[in-house]
Amino acid sequence: MSLSQVEAPPTVRRNIPLTPGAGLYSARVAWRHSLRFRLALVYTLAALAAITLITLGMSVYLLGQIGAQFDRRLNDRAEAVAERLTNPGPTLGKKLPPIQGYIAVIDTDGNLTSISNALQSNTVGSKLNIGEPFPYLREKRFNVLGTPMRAATRPAGDYGTVWVALPENDLVSARNSTLSALGLAWLITPALMLLLGWWLGKRALADLSRAAELADRIDPSKSLAMLPLPDREDEVHRLLAAINRLNVRIEAGQQREKQLLGQIVHELGAPLTVLKASLERAGERTGDVEVQRAALVADELTFTTQDLMQLARGHLEMKLVWHYIPARTLQGRLDRLVPGTTFTGDWNTGLLCDPDRLTQALRNLLANARRAAGPDGTVTICLEETPDVVKFVVRDSGPGLPAELGERIFEPFVSGAGSSGLGLSVSRQIAALHGGQLTGGNHPQGGAQFILTLPGAALADDEGSGDLDPQEPPLKS
C-alpha cells in the first residue's frame, strides 16, 4: 500500500478491477474495443478500398479494350463489304466467305437499295422496303428483337453507303461477368480480410497480450515485477520497456512514501505514549470523566499509529489477544469514546474477541457515523446474537455513502466524508482477523449502514484458541 492510493475521481477509477485479472477478462469480452479488432478492421477496409479501386480500374480498361476490339471488327467488316462493292474485280469467279451481321446498302438519298436476308427476315426487317428511307442509317446503337446492336457505315462509291451492324451479346456478357465478379469480391473480400487481419493481429500482438496478462497480476502493494521484453525491438518492445521504467519509478516513490510515513509515525509514537500515561494517571487521581475520555482517545491514537507503522512496512499485521468479555463492557467503552450513540439490541450477552481491537473497529464505524450525521443527527448501534454469529449494525441519519465508491470505501485512504480513509480499512481487517466480515451500504430509509459480524463464542471455542483468557481484562480508564 502507499499514499498514492488516495481517492481518485470516479471517471478515472471506474474501470479499474478490484481483483487481479478481472480487467483482462472484461477486455476479452469487449472485442469491439480491442486493438486487435481495430487493426483487423482498418486492414480490411484498406484492403477492400484498394481491391475496389484496382478492380474498377482493370474493369474499365478491359471493357474499353473489348469495346475497341469490337469496333475494329465492325469497321473491318464494313470496309470488306464496301471493298466488294466498289472493287469486284479481284473477287470475280471466287466463292467469298460470308460476312456475319446485318448488311444494308443505302443510296445517296438515304433510300434502301439492298438488304441482307438476316435483316430482311426479322420482324423489324420485314417492315423495311426497297426504295424507302432507311431508319437506322444515323443510329450507332439500337435493338433488334431485344438484341443490342452496334452499326458502322462506309462509303461504297456509286452504290452509296454500306451499313453493317453486329450484335453486342459477347460484349454485354463480358461486361456482366466483370460486374458479377466485382460484386462477388465485395461480398467475400471483407470476410476474408477480416479473418486474415484478426489472425495477423493476434500474431503481431502476442507479446503485448502476454505482457498485459502479466501486468494484470501485478499487486502494487507487494512488488512491481518487471515485464519480460520480446526479442524483437519493435514498438511493443519499446512500450513494455517504458512500462518497466514506470514500475521502477512507482516502486521508488512508494518506498519514499513508506519511509516518510514511518518517520511521521515514529515521531508521533513517543509523545503519544507519554500523553497516554499522563492522562491515565491524572484520571486515576482526579476521577474526572473528561480526563478519562481523553485517555481513551490517546489509547485509540496509539492503536492508529501502530496500524500506520504496519502500513508503512507494506501491509497491516495485527495480533489478537482473545478474551471473553461481557458486551456491556464494550458498550461502556464505545459510549465514552463516541458520546451520543444510541445502543439497541441485547447487550447482556458475552463476546469472545480481542476487546481492544474490536473497540477500535466499532469506534471507527461510530466515529464515521457521527461525522456523517452531524451534531444533531442520530447514530445507532444494534447488537444481535444468534447461535452462530454476533452482529453489530451501525446506522446513521446522514446523507449515505457515495454510490460511485462502492467497495472502494474499504480501501486505505479512500473516504466519502473527508476523513483519512484508514478507519474502514482497519475495521474490515479486524473483522476478518476475528473470522468475521464487515459490509456497508445505504439503508433503504436513508443514511449509511455498516454490519460487522463475528463468529459466536461457542463456534470460536470449538475451533480452539491458544490465547483465550476466561477473565475479563481490566478496563483502561
Coordinates of C-alpha atoms in Angstrom, one line a residue:
M1 CA 0.0 0.0 0.0
S2 CA 1.1 3.6 -0.5
L3 CA -0.2 7.1 -0.2
S4 CA -0.6 7.0 -4.0
Q5 CA -3.8 5.1 -3.4
V6 CA -5.6 8.3 -2.3
E7 CA -9.1 8.6 -3.7
A8 CA -9.4 9.4 -7.4
P9 CA -12.4 10.8 -9.3
P10 CA -14.9 8.1 -10.4
T11 CA -14.3 8.8 -14.0
V12 CA -10.7 7.9 -13.6
R13 CA -11.0 4.7 -11.5
R14 CA -14.4 3.3 -12.6
N15 CA -12.8 0.7 -14.9
I16 CA -10.0 -0.4 -12.5
P17 CA -10.6 -4.0 -11.5
L18 CA -10.8 -4.8 -7.8
T19 CA -9.2 -8.2 -8.3
P20 CA -6.2 -9.1 -10.4
G21 CA -7.1 -10.4 -13.8
A22 CA -10.6 -9.1 -13.8
G23 CA -9.8 -6.3 -16.3
L24 CA -8.2 -8.7 -18.8
Y25 CA -11.3 -10.9 -18.9
S26 CA -13.6 -7.9 -19.4
A27 CA -11.4 -6.7 -22.2
R28 CA -11.6 -10.0 -24.0
V29 CA -15.4 -9.8 -23.8
A30 CA -15.5 -6.3 -25.2
W31 CA -13.9 -7.4 -28.5
R32 CA -15.2 -4.4 -30.4
H33 CA -12.9 -2.2 -28.3
S34 CA -9.8 -4.4 -28.7
L35 CA -6.7 -3.2 -30.5
R36 CA -6.6 -6.4 -32.5
F37 CA -10.1 -5.9 -33.8
R38 CA -9.5 -2.3 -34.7
L39 CA -6.3 -3.2 -36.6
A40 CA -8.1 -6.0 -38.4
L41 CA -11.0 -3.7 -39.3
V42 CA -8.7 -1.0 -40.6
Y43 CA -6.7 -3.6 -42.6
T44 CA -9.9 -4.9 -44.0
L45 CA -11.3 -1.5 -45.0
A46 CA -7.9 -0.5 -46.6
A47 CA -7.6 -3.8 -48.5
L48 CA -11.2 -3.5 -49.6
A49 CA -10.7 0.0 -50.9
A50 CA -7.5 -0.9 -52.7
I51 CA -9.1 -4.0 -54.3
T52 CA -12.1 -2.0 -55.3
L53 CA -10.1 0.7 -57.0
I54 CA -7.8 -1.8 -58.7
T55 CA -10.8 -3.9 -59.9
L56 CA -12.7 -0.9 -61.1
G57 CA -9.6 0.3 -63.0
M58 CA -8.9 -3.0 -64.6
S59 CA -12.6 -3.5 -65.4
V60 CA -12.8 -0.1 -67.1
Y61 CA -9.6 -0.9 -69.0
L62 CA -10.7 -4.4 -70.1
L63 CA -14.2 -3.3 -71.1
G64 CA -12.6 -0.4 -73.1
Q65 CA -10.3 -2.8 -74.9
I66 CA -13.1 -5.2 -75.6
G67 CA -15.2 -2.4 -76.9
A68 CA -12.3 -1.1 -79.1
Q69 CA -11.7 -4.6 -80.5
F70 CA -15.5 -4.9 -81.2
D71 CA -15.4 -1.5 -83.1
R72 CA -12.3 -2.6 -85.1
R73 CA -14.1 -5.9 -86.1
L74 CA -17.2 -3.9 -87.1
N75 CA -15.3 -1.4 -89.1
D76 CA -13.3 -4.2 -90.8
R77 CA -16.5 -5.9 -91.9
A78 CA -17.9 -2.6 -93.1
E79 CA -14.8 -1.9 -95.1
A80 CA -14.8 -5.5 -96.5
V81 CA -18.4 -5.1 -97.8
A82 CA -17.6 -1.7 -99.3
E83 CA -14.5 -3.1 -101.0
R84 CA -16.5 -5.9 -102.6
L85 CA -19.0 -3.4 -104.0
T86 CA -16.5 -0.8 -105.2
N87 CA -13.8 -3.2 -106.5
P88 CA -15.4 -6.5 -107.5
G89 CA -12.5 -7.4 -109.9
P90 CA -10.3 -9.4 -107.5
T91 CA -13.3 -11.4 -106.3
L92 CA -14.9 -12.4 -109.6
G93 CA -15.2 -16.1 -110.0
K94 CA -14.3 -16.8 -106.4
K95 CA -16.6 -18.0 -103.6
L96 CA -16.3 -15.4 -100.9
P97 CA -16.7 -16.3 -97.2
P98 CA -20.0 -15.0 -95.7
I99 CA -19.9 -11.8 -93.6
Q100 CA -21.9 -12.2 -90.4
G101 CA -24.2 -9.5 -89.2
Y102 CA -26.9 -7.3 -90.7
I103 CA -25.9 -5.5 -94.0
A104 CA -27.8 -2.9 -96.0
V105 CA -26.9 -0.6 -98.9
I106 CA -28.3 2.9 -98.9
D107 CA -28.2 5.3 -101.9
T108 CA -27.1 8.9 -101.7
D109 CA -30.7 10.0 -101.0
G110 CA -30.9 7.7 -97.9
N111 CA -33.2 5.2 -99.5
L112 CA -32.7 1.5 -99.1
T113 CA -31.3 -0.2 -102.2
S114 CA -30.3 -3.6 -100.9
I115 CA -30.7 -5.6 -97.6
S116 CA -29.3 -8.8 -96.3
N117 CA -31.5 -11.9 -95.7
A118 CA -30.8 -11.9 -92.0
L119 CA -32.1 -8.3 -91.6
Q120 CA -34.9 -8.9 -94.0
S121 CA -36.2 -11.9 -92.2
N122 CA -36.6 -10.1 -88.8
T123 CA -39.9 -8.8 -87.7
V124 CA -38.3 -5.3 -87.8
G125 CA -36.7 -6.1 -91.1
S126 CA -40.0 -7.1 -92.7
K127 CA -41.1 -3.6 -92.5
L128 CA -38.1 -2.4 -94.5
N129 CA -38.9 -1.9 -98.2
I130 CA -36.5 -1.3 -101.0
G131 CA -36.7 2.3 -102.2
E132 CA -37.9 3.6 -98.9
P133 CA -35.8 5.6 -96.4
F134 CA -33.6 3.5 -94.1
P135 CA -34.4 4.3 -90.5
Y136 CA -31.2 3.1 -88.9
L137 CA -28.7 5.0 -91.0
R138 CA -27.8 7.5 -88.3
E139 CA -28.1 5.0 -85.4
K140 CA -24.9 3.7 -83.9
R141 CA -26.6 1.6 -81.2
F142 CA -30.1 0.1 -81.3
N143 CA -32.0 -3.1 -80.5
V144 CA -33.3 -5.7 -82.9
L145 CA -35.8 -8.2 -81.4
G146 CA -34.3 -7.4 -77.9
T147 CA -30.7 -7.9 -79.1
P148 CA -28.4 -4.9 -78.6
M149 CA -26.7 -4.0 -81.9
R150 CA -23.9 -1.6 -82.9
A151 CA -23.6 -0.3 -86.5
A152 CA -20.9 1.3 -88.7
T153 CA -21.1 2.8 -92.2
R154 CA -18.6 3.1 -95.1
P155 CA -18.9 4.9 -98.4
A156 CA -19.3 2.5 -101.4
G157 CA -18.7 4.7 -104.4
D158 CA -21.6 4.8 -106.9
Y159 CA -23.6 2.4 -104.7
G160 CA -23.9 5.0 -101.9
T161 CA -23.2 3.9 -98.3
V162 CA -22.7 0.4 -96.9
W163 CA -24.3 -0.1 -93.4
V164 CA -23.1 -3.0 -91.3
A165 CA -24.4 -4.0 -87.8
L166 CA -23.2 -6.6 -85.3
P167 CA -24.8 -7.9 -82.1
E168 CA -23.2 -6.9 -78.9
N169 CA -24.1 -10.1 -77.0
D170 CA -20.5 -11.0 -76.3
L171 CA -19.7 -7.5 -75.2
V172 CA -22.7 -7.4 -72.8
S173 CA -21.8 -10.9 -71.5
A174 CA -18.2 -9.7 -70.7
R175 CA -19.5 -6.6 -69.0
N176 CA -22.0 -8.6 -66.9
S177 CA -19.3 -11.1 -65.9
T178 CA -17.0 -8.4 -64.8
L179 CA -19.6 -6.7 -62.7
S180 CA -20.7 -10.0 -61.2
A181 CA -17.1 -10.8 -60.3
L182 CA -16.7 -7.3 -58.7
G183 CA -19.9 -7.8 -56.7
L184 CA -18.7 -11.2 -55.5
A185 CA -15.4 -9.8 -54.5
W186 CA -17.3 -7.1 -52.5
L187 CA -19.1 -9.9 -50.6
I188 CA -16.2 -12.3 -50.0
T189 CA -13.2 -10.0 -49.6
P190 CA -14.3 -8.2 -46.3
A191 CA -14.8 -11.5 -44.5
L192 CA -11.5 -13.0 -45.7
M193 CA -9.6 -9.8 -45.0
L194 CA -11.2 -9.5 -41.5
L195 CA -10.2 -13.1 -40.6
L196 CA -6.7 -12.6 -42.0
G197 CA -6.3 -9.3 -40.2
W198 CA -7.5 -10.8 -36.9
W199 CA -5.0 -13.7 -37.3
L200 CA -2.2 -11.4 -38.2
G201 CA -3.1 -9.0 -35.4
K202 CA -3.1 -12.0 -32.9
R203 CA 0.4 -13.0 -34.0
A204 CA 1.7 -9.4 -34.1
L205 CA 0.3 -8.5 -30.7
A206 CA 1.1 -11.9 -29.0
D207 CA 3.9 -10.3 -26.9
L208 CA 1.7 -7.4 -25.9
S209 CA -1.1 -9.8 -24.9
R210 CA 1.2 -11.9 -22.7
A211 CA 2.6 -8.7 -21.1
A212 CA -1.0 -7.5 -20.4
E213 CA -1.7 -10.8 -18.6
L214 CA 1.4 -10.4 -16.5
A215 CA 0.8 -6.8 -15.8
D216 CA -2.7 -7.6 -14.7
R217 CA -1.3 -9.9 -12.0
I218 CA 1.0 -7.3 -10.5
D219 CA 0.0 -6.3 -7.0
P220 CA 1.4 -2.8 -6.3
S221 CA 1.0 -3.4 -2.5
K222 CA 3.6 -6.2 -2.7
S223 CA 6.0 -5.8 -5.5
L224 CA 6.2 -4.4 -9.0
A225 CA 7.6 -7.2 -11.1
M226 CA 9.3 -6.3 -14.4
L227 CA 7.6 -7.4 -17.6
P228 CA 9.6 -9.7 -20.0
L229 CA 10.7 -8.0 -23.1
P230 CA 10.2 -9.6 -26.6
D231 CA 13.2 -10.4 -28.8
R232 CA 12.2 -8.0 -31.5
E233 CA 13.0 -4.4 -30.7
D234 CA 9.8 -3.1 -32.2
E235 CA 7.0 -0.8 -30.8
V236 CA 5.8 -3.5 -28.4
H237 CA 9.4 -3.8 -27.0
R238 CA 9.5 0.0 -26.5
L239 CA 6.1 0.0 -24.8
L240 CA 7.0 -2.8 -22.4
A241 CA 10.4 -1.2 -21.6
A242 CA 8.6 2.1 -20.8
I243 CA 6.2 0.2 -18.5
N244 CA 9.2 -1.4 -16.7
R245 CA 10.8 2.0 -16.3
L246 CA 7.5 3.4 -14.9
N247 CA 7.3 0.5 -12.5
V248 CA 10.8 1.3 -11.2
R249 CA 9.7 4.9 -10.6
I250 CA 6.5 3.9 -8.9
E251 CA 8.3 1.5 -6.6
A252 CA 10.9 4.1 -5.7
G253 CA 8.0 6.6 -5.0
Q254 CA 6.3 4.0 -2.8
Q255 CA 9.5 3.4 -0.9
R256 CA 9.9 7.1 -0.3
E257 CA 6.2 7.4 0.9
K258 CA 6.6 4.4 3.3
Q259 CA 9.8 5.9 4.7
L260 CA 8.1 9.3 5.2
L261 CA 5.1 7.6 6.8
G262 CA 7.3 5.6 9.1
Q263 CA 9.2 8.6 10.2
I264 CA 6.0 10.5 10.9
V265 CA 4.6 7.6 12.9
H266 CA 7.8 7.2 14.8
E267 CA 7.8 10.9 15.7
L268 CA 4.2 10.7 17.0
G269 CA 4.7 7.5 18.9
A270 CA 6.8 8.8 21.8
P271 CA 4.7 11.9 22.6
L272 CA 1.5 9.8 22.4
T273 CA 2.9 7.2 24.8
V274 CA 3.8 10.0 27.3
L275 CA 0.4 11.7 26.8
K276 CA -1.5 8.4 27.3
A277 CA 0.4 7.6 30.5
S278 CA -0.1 11.1 31.9
L279 CA -3.8 11.1 31.2
E280 CA -4.3 7.7 32.7
R281 CA -2.5 8.8 35.9
A282 CA -4.5 12.1 36.0
G283 CA -7.7 10.2 35.5
E284 CA -7.0 7.8 38.3
R285 CA -6.1 10.7 40.7
T286 CA -9.0 13.0 39.9
G287 CA -11.7 10.7 38.6
D288 CA -12.5 13.4 36.0
V289 CA -14.7 11.9 33.3
E290 CA -13.3 14.2 30.6
V291 CA -9.7 13.2 31.5
Q292 CA -10.6 9.5 31.3
R293 CA -12.2 10.1 28.0
A294 CA -9.1 11.9 26.8
A295 CA -7.0 8.9 28.0
L296 CA -9.2 6.6 25.9
V297 CA -8.8 8.8 22.8
A298 CA -5.0 8.8 23.4
D299 CA -5.2 5.0 23.6
E300 CA -7.0 4.8 20.3
L301 CA -4.5 7.1 18.7
T302 CA -1.8 4.8 19.9
F303 CA -3.5 1.9 18.1
T304 CA -3.8 4.1 15.0
T305 CA -0.1 4.9 14.9
Q306 CA 0.7 1.2 15.3
D307 CA -1.5 0.4 12.3
L308 CA 0.1 3.2 10.3
M309 CA 3.5 1.8 11.2
Q310 CA 2.4 -1.6 9.8
L311 CA 1.0 0.1 6.8
A312 CA 4.4 1.8 6.2
R313 CA 6.0 -1.6 6.3
G314 CA 3.9 -2.8 3.4
H315 CA 0.9 -4.5 5.0
L316 CA -1.2 -4.5 8.1
E317 CA -0.2 -7.1 10.6
M318 CA -2.3 -7.2 13.8
K319 CA -2.1 -9.9 16.5
L320 CA -5.2 -10.6 18.5
V321 CA -5.3 -11.3 22.3
W322 CA -8.5 -13.2 22.9
H323 CA -10.7 -12.6 25.9
Y324 CA -14.3 -13.4 26.8
I325 CA -15.9 -10.2 28.0
P326 CA -19.5 -9.0 28.7
A327 CA -21.0 -7.0 25.9
R328 CA -21.8 -4.3 28.5
T329 CA -18.1 -3.7 28.9
L330 CA -17.7 -3.0 25.2
Q331 CA -20.8 -0.8 25.3
G332 CA -19.3 1.3 28.1
R333 CA -16.1 1.8 26.1
L334 CA -17.9 2.9 23.0
D335 CA -20.2 5.2 24.9
R336 CA -17.3 7.1 26.4
L337 CA -15.4 7.2 23.0
V338 CA -18.4 8.4 20.9
P339 CA -20.9 10.2 23.1
G340 CA -24.5 10.5 21.9
T341 CA -24.6 6.9 20.5
T342 CA -27.9 5.0 20.9
F343 CA -27.5 1.4 21.8
T344 CA -30.2 -1.1 20.9
G345 CA -30.5 -4.8 20.9
D346 CA -29.3 -7.3 23.5
W347 CA -26.1 -6.1 25.3
N348 CA -26.5 -8.7 28.1
T349 CA -24.5 -11.4 26.2
G350 CA -20.8 -12.3 26.2
L351 CA -18.3 -11.8 23.4
L352 CA -15.1 -13.8 22.5
C353 CA -12.8 -11.2 20.9
D354 CA -9.8 -9.0 21.3
P355 CA -11.5 -6.2 23.3
D356 CA -9.1 -3.5 22.3
R357 CA -9.2 -4.3 18.6
L358 CA -13.0 -4.8 18.5
T359 CA -13.4 -1.5 20.3
Q360 CA -11.1 0.1 17.7
A361 CA -13.2 -1.3 14.8
L362 CA -16.6 -0.3 16.2
R363 CA -15.2 3.1 17.4
N364 CA -14.1 3.8 13.7
L365 CA -17.6 2.9 12.5
L366 CA -19.3 5.1 15.1
A367 CA -17.0 8.0 14.6
N368 CA -17.6 7.9 10.9
A369 CA -21.3 7.7 11.5
R370 CA -21.2 10.7 13.9
R371 CA -19.2 12.7 11.4
A372 CA -21.8 12.0 8.7
A373 CA -24.8 12.6 10.8
G374 CA -23.6 15.8 12.4
P375 CA -24.1 17.0 15.9
D376 CA -27.9 17.0 15.5
G377 CA -28.2 13.6 13.8
T378 CA -28.6 10.1 15.2
V379 CA -26.1 7.3 15.4
T380 CA -27.4 3.8 16.4
I381 CA -25.6 0.6 17.1
C382 CA -27.6 -2.6 17.4
L383 CA -26.3 -5.9 18.8
E384 CA -27.9 -9.0 17.5
E385 CA -26.9 -12.6 18.5
T386 CA -27.7 -16.0 17.1
P387 CA -26.1 -19.3 18.0
D388 CA -23.6 -18.9 15.2
V389 CA -22.9 -15.2 14.8
V390 CA -22.8 -11.9 16.7
K391 CA -23.9 -9.0 14.6
F392 CA -23.2 -5.2 15.2
V393 CA -25.3 -3.0 13.0
V394 CA -24.2 0.7 12.9
R395 CA -26.6 3.2 11.2
D396 CA -26.6 7.0 11.0
S397 CA -29.0 9.6 9.7
G398 CA -26.5 11.2 7.4
P399 CA -26.7 11.5 3.6
G400 CA -25.4 8.0 3.0
L401 CA -22.4 6.7 1.1
P402 CA -21.5 8.0 -2.4
A403 CA -22.8 5.5 -4.9
E404 CA -19.7 5.7 -7.1
L405 CA -17.4 4.4 -4.4
G406 CA -18.9 1.0 -3.8
E407 CA -16.5 -1.5 -2.3
R408 CA -13.7 1.0 -2.7
I409 CA -14.9 2.7 0.5
F410 CA -12.9 0.0 2.4
E411 CA -9.6 0.7 0.6
P412 CA -7.0 2.6 2.6
F413 CA -7.1 6.4 2.1
V414 CA -10.4 6.3 0.3
S415 CA -13.1 8.3 2.0
G416 CA -16.5 9.7 1.2
A417 CA -16.7 12.0 4.2
G418 CA -13.4 13.9 4.2
S419 CA -11.6 11.7 6.7
S420 CA -8.3 10.0 6.3
G421 CA -10.0 6.9 4.9
L422 CA -8.0 4.5 7.0
G423 CA -10.6 3.6 9.6
L424 CA -12.9 1.4 7.5
S425 CA -10.0 -0.5 6.0
V426 CA -8.7 -1.2 9.5
S427 CA -12.1 -2.2 10.8
R428 CA -12.6 -4.6 8.0
Q429 CA -9.3 -6.3 8.6
I430 CA -10.1 -6.5 12.3
A431 CA -13.4 -8.2 11.5
A432 CA -11.5 -10.6 9.2
L433 CA -9.0 -11.5 11.8
H434 CA -11.8 -12.4 14.2
G435 CA -13.2 -14.7 11.5
G436 CA -16.0 -12.3 10.6
Q437 CA -16.7 -9.7 8.0
L438 CA -17.6 -6.1 7.6
T439 CA -20.1 -4.9 4.9
G440 CA -21.5 -1.4 4.2
G441 CA -24.1 0.3 2.1
N442 CA -27.1 2.7 2.3
H443 CA -30.2 1.9 4.3
P444 CA -33.5 2.0 2.4
Q445 CA -34.8 4.6 4.7
G446 CA -31.7 6.8 4.4
G447 CA -28.3 7.1 5.9
A448 CA -25.4 4.7 5.8
Q449 CA -25.4 1.3 7.4
F450 CA -22.4 -1.0 8.3
I451 CA -22.8 -4.5 9.5
L452 CA -19.9 -6.2 11.4
T453 CA -20.4 -9.9 12.1
L454 CA -18.3 -12.1 14.3
P455 CA -18.5 -15.9 14.9
G456 CA -20.4 -16.9 18.0
A457 CA -18.5 -17.7 21.2
A458 CA -19.4 -21.4 21.1
L459 CA -18.2 -21.7 17.4
A460 CA -15.0 -19.9 18.1
D461 CA -14.4 -22.1 21.2
D462 CA -14.8 -25.3 19.1
E463 CA -12.1 -24.1 16.8
G464 CA -9.8 -23.6 19.7
S465 CA -7.6 -20.6 20.6
G466 CA -4.3 -20.7 22.4
D467 CA -4.7 -17.2 23.9
L468 CA -8.2 -17.5 25.5
D469 CA -8.4 -15.7 28.8
P470 CA -11.7 -16.5 30.6
Q471 CA -11.3 -13.5 32.8
E472 CA -12.4 -10.0 31.8
P473 CA -9.4 -7.8 31.2
P474 CA -9.2 -4.6 33.3
L475 CA -10.6 -1.6 31.6
K476 CA -8.4 1.3 30.7
S477 CA -9.8 4.4 32.2

